[in-house]
Short mmCIF file of C-alpha atoms in Angstrom, two decimals:
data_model
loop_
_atom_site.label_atom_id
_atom_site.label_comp_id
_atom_site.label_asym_id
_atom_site.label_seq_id
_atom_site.Cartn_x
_atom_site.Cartn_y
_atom_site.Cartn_z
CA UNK A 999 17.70 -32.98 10.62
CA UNK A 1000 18.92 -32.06 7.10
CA UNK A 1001 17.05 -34.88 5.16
CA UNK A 1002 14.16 -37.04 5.71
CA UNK A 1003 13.08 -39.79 3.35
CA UNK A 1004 11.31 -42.91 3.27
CA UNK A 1005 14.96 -45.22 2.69
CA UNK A 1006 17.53 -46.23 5.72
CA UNK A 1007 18.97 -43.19 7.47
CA UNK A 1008 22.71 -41.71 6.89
CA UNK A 1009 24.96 -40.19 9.32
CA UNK A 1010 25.49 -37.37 7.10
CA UNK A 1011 21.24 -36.69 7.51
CA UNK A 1012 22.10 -35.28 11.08
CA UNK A 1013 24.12 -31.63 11.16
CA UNK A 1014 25.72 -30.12 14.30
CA UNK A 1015 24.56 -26.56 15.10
CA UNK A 1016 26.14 -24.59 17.68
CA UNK A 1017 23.47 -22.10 19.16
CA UNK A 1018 23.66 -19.02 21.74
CA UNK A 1019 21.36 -20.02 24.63
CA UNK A 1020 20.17 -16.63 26.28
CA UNK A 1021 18.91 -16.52 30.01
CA UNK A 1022 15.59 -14.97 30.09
CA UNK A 1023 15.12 -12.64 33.19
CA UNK A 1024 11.92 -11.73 32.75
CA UNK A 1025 10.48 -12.53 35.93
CA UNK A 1026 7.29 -14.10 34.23
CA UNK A 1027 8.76 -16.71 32.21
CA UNK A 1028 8.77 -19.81 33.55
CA UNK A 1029 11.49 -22.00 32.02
CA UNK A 1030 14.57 -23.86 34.07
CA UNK A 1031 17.79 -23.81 32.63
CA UNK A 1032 19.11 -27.22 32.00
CA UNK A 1033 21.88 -29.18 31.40
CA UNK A 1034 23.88 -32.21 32.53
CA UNK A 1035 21.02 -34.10 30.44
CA UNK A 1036 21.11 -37.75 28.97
CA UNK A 1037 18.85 -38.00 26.14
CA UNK A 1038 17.43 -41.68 24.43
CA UNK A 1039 16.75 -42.64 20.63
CA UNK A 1040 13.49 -44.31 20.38
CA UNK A 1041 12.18 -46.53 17.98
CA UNK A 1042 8.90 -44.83 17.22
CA UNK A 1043 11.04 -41.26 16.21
CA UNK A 1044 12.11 -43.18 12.94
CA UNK A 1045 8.17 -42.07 12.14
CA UNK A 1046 8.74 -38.53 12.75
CA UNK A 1047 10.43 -38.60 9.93
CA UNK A 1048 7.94 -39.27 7.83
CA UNK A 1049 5.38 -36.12 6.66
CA UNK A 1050 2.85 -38.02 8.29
CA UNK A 1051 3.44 -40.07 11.36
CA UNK A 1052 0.70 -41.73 11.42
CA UNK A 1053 -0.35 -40.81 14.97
CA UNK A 1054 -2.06 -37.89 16.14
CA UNK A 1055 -0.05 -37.66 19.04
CA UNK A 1056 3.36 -37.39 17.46
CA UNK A 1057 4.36 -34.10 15.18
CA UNK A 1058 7.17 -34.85 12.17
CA UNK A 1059 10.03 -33.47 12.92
CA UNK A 1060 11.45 -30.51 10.70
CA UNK A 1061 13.84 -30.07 8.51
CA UNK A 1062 16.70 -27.68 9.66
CA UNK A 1063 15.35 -27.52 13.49
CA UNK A 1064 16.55 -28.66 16.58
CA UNK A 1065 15.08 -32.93 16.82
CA UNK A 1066 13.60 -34.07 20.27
CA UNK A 1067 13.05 -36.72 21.78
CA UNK A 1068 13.19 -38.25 25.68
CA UNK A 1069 15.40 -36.52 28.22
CA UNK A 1070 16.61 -36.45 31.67
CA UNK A 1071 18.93 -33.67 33.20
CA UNK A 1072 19.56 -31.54 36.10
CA UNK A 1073 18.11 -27.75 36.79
CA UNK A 1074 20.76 -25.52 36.58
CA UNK A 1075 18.80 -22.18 36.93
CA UNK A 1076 14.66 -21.70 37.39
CA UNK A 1077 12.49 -19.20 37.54
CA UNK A 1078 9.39 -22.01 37.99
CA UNK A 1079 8.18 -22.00 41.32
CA UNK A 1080 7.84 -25.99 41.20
CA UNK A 1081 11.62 -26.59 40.73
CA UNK A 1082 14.80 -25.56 42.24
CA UNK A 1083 18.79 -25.54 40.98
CA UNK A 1084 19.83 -29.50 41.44
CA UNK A 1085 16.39 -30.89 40.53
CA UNK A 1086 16.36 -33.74 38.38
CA UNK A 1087 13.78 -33.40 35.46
CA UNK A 1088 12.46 -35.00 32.53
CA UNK A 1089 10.55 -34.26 29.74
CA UNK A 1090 9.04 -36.01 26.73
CA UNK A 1091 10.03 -33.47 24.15
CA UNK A 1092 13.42 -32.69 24.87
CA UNK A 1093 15.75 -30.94 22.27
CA UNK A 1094 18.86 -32.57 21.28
CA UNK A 1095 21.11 -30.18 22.20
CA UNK A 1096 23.92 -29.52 24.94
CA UNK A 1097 21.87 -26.95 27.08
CA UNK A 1098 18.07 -25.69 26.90
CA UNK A 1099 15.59 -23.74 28.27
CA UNK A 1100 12.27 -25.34 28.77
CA UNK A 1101 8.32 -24.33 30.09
CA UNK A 1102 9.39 -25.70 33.47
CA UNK A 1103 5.02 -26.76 33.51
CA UNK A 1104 5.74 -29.74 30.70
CA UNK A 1105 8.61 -31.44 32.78
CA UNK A 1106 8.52 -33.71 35.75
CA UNK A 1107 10.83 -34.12 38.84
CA UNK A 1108 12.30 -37.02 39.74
CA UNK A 1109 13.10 -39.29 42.81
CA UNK A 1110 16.93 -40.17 41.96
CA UNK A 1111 16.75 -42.99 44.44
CA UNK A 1112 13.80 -44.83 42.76
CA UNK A 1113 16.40 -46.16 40.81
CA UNK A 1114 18.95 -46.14 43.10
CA UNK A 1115 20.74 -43.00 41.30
CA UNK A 1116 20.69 -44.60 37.96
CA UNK A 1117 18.67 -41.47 35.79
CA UNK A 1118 18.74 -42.81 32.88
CA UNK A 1119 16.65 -45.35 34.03
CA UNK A 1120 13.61 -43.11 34.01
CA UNK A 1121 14.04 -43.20 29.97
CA UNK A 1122 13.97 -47.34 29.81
CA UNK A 1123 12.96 -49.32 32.61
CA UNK A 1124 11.17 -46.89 34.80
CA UNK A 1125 10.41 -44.38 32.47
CA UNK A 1126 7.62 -44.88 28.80
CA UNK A 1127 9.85 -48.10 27.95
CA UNK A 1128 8.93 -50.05 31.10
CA UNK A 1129 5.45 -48.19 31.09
CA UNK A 1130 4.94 -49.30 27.76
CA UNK A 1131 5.95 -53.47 28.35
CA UNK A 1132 4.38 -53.24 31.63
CA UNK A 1133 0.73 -51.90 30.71
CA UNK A 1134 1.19 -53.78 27.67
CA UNK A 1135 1.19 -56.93 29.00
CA UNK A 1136 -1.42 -56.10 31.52
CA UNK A 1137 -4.27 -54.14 29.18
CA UNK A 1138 -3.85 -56.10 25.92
CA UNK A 1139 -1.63 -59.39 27.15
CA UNK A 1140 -4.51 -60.92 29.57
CA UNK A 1141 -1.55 -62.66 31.22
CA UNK A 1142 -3.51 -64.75 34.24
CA UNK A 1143 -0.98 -66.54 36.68
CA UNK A 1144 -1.84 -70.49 36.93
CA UNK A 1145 -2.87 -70.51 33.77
CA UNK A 1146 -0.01 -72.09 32.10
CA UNK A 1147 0.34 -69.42 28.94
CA UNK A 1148 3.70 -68.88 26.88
CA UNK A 1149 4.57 -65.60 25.77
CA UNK A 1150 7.32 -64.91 22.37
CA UNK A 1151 8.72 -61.46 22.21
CA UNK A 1152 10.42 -60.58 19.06
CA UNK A 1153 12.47 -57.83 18.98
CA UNK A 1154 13.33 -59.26 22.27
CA UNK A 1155 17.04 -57.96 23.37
CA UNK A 1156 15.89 -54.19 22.40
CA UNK A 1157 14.45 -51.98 24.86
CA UNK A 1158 11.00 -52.61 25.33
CA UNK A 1159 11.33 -56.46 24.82
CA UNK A 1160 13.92 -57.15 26.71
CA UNK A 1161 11.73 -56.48 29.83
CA UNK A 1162 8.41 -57.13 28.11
CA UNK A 1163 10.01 -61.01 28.51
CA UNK A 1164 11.04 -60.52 31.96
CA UNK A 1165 7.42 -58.99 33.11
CA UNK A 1166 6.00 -61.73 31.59
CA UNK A 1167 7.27 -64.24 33.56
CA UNK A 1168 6.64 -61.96 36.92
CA UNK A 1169 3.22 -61.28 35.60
CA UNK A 1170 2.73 -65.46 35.77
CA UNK A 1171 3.97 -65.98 31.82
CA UNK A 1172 5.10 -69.72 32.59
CA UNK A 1173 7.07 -70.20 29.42
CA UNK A 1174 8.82 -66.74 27.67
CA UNK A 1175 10.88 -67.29 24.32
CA UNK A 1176 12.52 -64.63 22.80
CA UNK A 1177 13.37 -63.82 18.75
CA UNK A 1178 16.77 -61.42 18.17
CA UNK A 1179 19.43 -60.85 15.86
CA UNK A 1180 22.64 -62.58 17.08
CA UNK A 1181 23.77 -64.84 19.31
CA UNK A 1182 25.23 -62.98 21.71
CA UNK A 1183 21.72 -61.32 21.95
CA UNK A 1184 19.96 -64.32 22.66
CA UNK A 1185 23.06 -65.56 25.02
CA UNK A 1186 21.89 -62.53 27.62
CA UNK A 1187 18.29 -63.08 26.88
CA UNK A 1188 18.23 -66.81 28.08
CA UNK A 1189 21.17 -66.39 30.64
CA UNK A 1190 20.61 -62.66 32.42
CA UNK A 1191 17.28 -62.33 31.51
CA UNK A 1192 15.43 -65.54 32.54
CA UNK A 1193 14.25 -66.31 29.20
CA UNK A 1194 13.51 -69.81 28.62
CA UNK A 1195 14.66 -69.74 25.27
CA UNK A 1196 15.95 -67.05 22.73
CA UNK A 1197 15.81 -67.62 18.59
CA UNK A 1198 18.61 -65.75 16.21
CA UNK A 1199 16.06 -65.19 13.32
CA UNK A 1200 18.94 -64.98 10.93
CA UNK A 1201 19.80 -68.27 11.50
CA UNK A 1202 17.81 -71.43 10.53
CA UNK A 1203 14.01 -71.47 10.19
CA UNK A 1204 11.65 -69.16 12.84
CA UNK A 1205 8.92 -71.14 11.99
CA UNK A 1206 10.20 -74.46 12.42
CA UNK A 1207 12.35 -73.07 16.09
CA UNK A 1208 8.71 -72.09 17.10
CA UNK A 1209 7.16 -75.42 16.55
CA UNK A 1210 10.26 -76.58 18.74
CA UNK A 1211 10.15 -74.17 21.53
CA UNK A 1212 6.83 -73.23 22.06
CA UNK A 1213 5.09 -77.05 21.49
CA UNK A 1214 1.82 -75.75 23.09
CA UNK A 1215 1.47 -73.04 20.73
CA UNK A 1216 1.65 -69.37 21.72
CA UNK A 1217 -0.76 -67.49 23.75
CA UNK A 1218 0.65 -63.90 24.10
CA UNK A 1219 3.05 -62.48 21.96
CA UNK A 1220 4.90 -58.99 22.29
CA UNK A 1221 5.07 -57.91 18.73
CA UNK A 1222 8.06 -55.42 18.10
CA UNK A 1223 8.75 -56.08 14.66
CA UNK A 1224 5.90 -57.25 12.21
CA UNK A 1225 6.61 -58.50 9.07
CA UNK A 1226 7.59 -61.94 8.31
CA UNK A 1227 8.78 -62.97 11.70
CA UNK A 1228 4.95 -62.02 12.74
CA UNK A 1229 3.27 -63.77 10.49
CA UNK A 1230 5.62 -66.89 11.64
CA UNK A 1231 4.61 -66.19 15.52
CA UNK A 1232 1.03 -65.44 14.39
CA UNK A 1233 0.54 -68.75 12.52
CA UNK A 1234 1.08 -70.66 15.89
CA UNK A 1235 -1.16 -68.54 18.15
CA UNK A 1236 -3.41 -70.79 20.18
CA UNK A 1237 -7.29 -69.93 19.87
CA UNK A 1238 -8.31 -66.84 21.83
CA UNK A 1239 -4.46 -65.86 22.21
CA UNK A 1240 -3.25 -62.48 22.27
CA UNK A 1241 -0.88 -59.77 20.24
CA UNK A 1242 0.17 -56.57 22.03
CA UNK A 1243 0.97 -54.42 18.72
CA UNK A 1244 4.35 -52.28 20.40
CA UNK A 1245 5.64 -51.63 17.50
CA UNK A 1246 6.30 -52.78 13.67
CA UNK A 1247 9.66 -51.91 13.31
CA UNK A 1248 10.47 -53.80 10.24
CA UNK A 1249 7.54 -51.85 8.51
CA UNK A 1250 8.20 -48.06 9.47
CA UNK A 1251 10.44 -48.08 6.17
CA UNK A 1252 7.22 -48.34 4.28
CA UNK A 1253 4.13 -46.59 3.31
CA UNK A 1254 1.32 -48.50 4.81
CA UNK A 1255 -0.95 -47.61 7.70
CA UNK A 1256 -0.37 -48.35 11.14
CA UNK A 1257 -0.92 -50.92 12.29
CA UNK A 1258 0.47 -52.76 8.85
CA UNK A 1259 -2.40 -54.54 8.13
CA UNK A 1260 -1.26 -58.54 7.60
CA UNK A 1261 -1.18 -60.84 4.98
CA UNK A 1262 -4.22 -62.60 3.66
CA UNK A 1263 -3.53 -65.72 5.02
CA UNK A 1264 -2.25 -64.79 8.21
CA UNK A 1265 -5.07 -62.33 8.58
CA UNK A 1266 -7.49 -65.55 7.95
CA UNK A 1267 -5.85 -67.35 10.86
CA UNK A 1268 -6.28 -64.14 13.14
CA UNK A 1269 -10.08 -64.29 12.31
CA UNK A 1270 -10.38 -68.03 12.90
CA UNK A 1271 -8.73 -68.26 16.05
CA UNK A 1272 -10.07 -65.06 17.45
CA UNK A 1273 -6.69 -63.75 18.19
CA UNK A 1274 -6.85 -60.05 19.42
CA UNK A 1275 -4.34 -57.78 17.63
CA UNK A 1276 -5.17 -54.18 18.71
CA UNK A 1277 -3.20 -51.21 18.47
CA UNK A 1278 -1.50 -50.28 21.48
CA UNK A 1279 -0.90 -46.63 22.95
CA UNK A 1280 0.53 -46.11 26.50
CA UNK A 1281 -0.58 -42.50 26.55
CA UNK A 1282 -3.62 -43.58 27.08
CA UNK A 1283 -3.24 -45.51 30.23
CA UNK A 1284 -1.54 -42.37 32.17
CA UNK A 1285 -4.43 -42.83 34.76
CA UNK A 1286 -2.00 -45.70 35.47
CA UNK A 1287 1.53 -43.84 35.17
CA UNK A 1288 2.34 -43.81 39.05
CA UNK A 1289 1.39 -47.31 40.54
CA UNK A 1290 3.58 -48.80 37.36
CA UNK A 1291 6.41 -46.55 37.34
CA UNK A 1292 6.49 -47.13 41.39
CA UNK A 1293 5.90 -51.32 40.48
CA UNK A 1294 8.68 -51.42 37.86
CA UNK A 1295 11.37 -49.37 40.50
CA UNK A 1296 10.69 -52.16 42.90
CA UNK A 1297 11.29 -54.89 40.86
CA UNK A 1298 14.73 -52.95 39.78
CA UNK A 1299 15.58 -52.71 43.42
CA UNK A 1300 14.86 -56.12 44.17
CA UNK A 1301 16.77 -57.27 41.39
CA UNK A 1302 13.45 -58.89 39.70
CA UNK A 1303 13.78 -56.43 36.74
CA UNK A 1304 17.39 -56.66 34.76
CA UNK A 1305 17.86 -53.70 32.70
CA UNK A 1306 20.68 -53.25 29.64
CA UNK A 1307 21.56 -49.97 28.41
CA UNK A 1308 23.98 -49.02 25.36
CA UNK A 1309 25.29 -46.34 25.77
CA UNK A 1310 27.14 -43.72 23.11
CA UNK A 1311 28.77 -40.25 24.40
CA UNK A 1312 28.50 -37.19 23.41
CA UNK A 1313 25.74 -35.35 22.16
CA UNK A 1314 28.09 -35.43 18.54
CA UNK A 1315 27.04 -38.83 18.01
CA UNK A 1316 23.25 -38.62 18.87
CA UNK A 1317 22.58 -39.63 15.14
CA UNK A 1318 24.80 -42.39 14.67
CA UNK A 1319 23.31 -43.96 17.80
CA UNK A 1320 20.24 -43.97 16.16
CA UNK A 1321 20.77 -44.71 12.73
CA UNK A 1322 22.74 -47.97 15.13
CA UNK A 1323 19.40 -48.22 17.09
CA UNK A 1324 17.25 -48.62 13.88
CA UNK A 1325 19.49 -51.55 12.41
CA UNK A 1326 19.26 -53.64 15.76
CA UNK A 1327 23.12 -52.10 16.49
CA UNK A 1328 22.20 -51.77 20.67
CA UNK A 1329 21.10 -54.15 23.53
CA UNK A 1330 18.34 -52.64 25.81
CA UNK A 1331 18.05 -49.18 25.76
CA UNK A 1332 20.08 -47.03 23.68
CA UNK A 1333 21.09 -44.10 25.52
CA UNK A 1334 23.25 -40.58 24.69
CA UNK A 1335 25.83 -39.56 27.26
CA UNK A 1336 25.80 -35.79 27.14
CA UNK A 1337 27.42 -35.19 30.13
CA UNK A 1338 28.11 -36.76 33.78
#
């Protein structure tokens, strides 16, 4: 990163620095050498560049050093006991660059065929994306099959919502209605990914497409966005309904706290219909990490679980991808090609 502000990212804030990556033969260092790696943009790294990220888990990034983020890739050398040459690994912190050495202790092997040899799965669907929709749903959702409940996920043809919608539904959701940005958005939502109905929020009124689509009111909803489109979903949450706080993308522009605290009035209905609207961190449900990851690889195998990537190559055009990402420019996960 060259420049960090408050305002919508530039192309020109990302610089490409060519570095001399030096095999350490010291026989007590630890750290693979990897490459063949696929990194992803995520949502929630638009608040790393902020001097405070509001989490205590997350560290801003800095200015003239390498950026991280999610990666997968392949072991190319190690001197880690734990992992071998042809290993597939990920990490959390990954650096954004074509080749890196890395405490082989902070990464995790991977089963290729969990995902039937699709790795960049294990960044969306099977990897803290599908964790994320998945415990979602289940710890702050109180989804209940039988029990007739509709679910709106805004945000809904991005990563996370796209199968927050769809493990809705498997989960026992018996109505799912989804809020994106364009047509063709909401065309894949309703016709690949079994939503019931989709809403283009730049067309026509939310509010009034709610009252339409959802005439039993709303009972969970998978809040990506915030904002005004919340407050519209919000306003037509039945008594003792449910928000699972994800994220607040339309607010991380801002300086307010997290979670954004909501308007007066809305705020008033929250109260008065005892809706729940607590902030949500899968990090804290890692107790949980291996029975979900294995549940969400199963329902991609048995074609239950449809997953959409975008996909950019090269590692060149890392920061255009997510400058794209942050103005709604992919469908499911955005991904970086660095290398096949």
């Amino acid at each position: 990163m060259v420049r960090m502000e408050s305002q919508w990212l530039k192309t020109s804030d990302w610089n490409k620095v060519q570095y001399q990556i030096l095999s350490k033969r010291d026989k007590c260092v630890l750290e693979p050498f990897i490459s063949r790696w696929t990194p992803t943009c995520l949502v929630f790294q638009r608040c790393r560049m902020n001097e405070d990220t509001g989490s205590d888990y997350l560290l801003p990034w800095q200015l003239a050093e390498v950026a991280d983020g999610g990666g997968v890739g392949v072991v190319e050398e190690s001197k880690y006991d734990s992992l071998a040459k042809g290993d597939v690994v990920t990490s959390f912190s990954w650096p954004w660059q074509t080749v890196a050495i890395l405490d082989g202790s902070l990464l995790q092997k991977l089963v290729p065929q969990l995902v039937n040899g699709r790795l960049s799965y294990f960044l969306g669907a099977a990897g803290i994306t599908g964790l994320t929709a998945l415990l979602g749903i289940k710890e702050k959702g109180h989804v209940a099959a039988g029990a007739n409940q509709t679910m709106v996920v805004s945000g809904a043809a991005g990563a996370c919502g796209s199968l927050a919608g769809q493990i809705g539904r498997l989960e026992g959701c018996s109505r799912v209605v989804g809020i994106a940005g364009t047509d063709e958005k909401c065309s894949i939502l309703v016709q690949e990914m079994g939503f019931d109905a989709a809403i283009n929020y730049k067309k026509g009124n939310v509010a009034e497409h709610l009252r339409e689509l959802c005439p039993g009111g709303v009972d969970v909803y998978f809040d990506n966005v915030g904002g005004d489109i919340s407050d519209a979903v919000i306003s037509q949450m039945n008594q003792n309904s449910h928000i699972i706080l994800c994220g607040q993308i339309s607010q991380y522009n801002k300086d307010v706290p997290y979670p954004p605290p909501l308007p007066p009035d809305i705020e008033k209905i929250r109260k008065e219909r005892n809706i729940t609207r607590e902030r949500f961190l899968v990090l804290n449900y890692m107790d949980k990490q291996e029975a979900s990851v294995l549940q969400l690889c199963q329902w991609i195998q048995e074609g239950k679980l449809k997953v959409r990537e975008t996909v950019v190559e090269g590692l060149a055009n890392i920061g255009a991808a997510f400058q794209s990402m942050m103005s709604g420019g992919n469908i499911g996960k955005q991904i970086v090609s660095v290398s096949k």
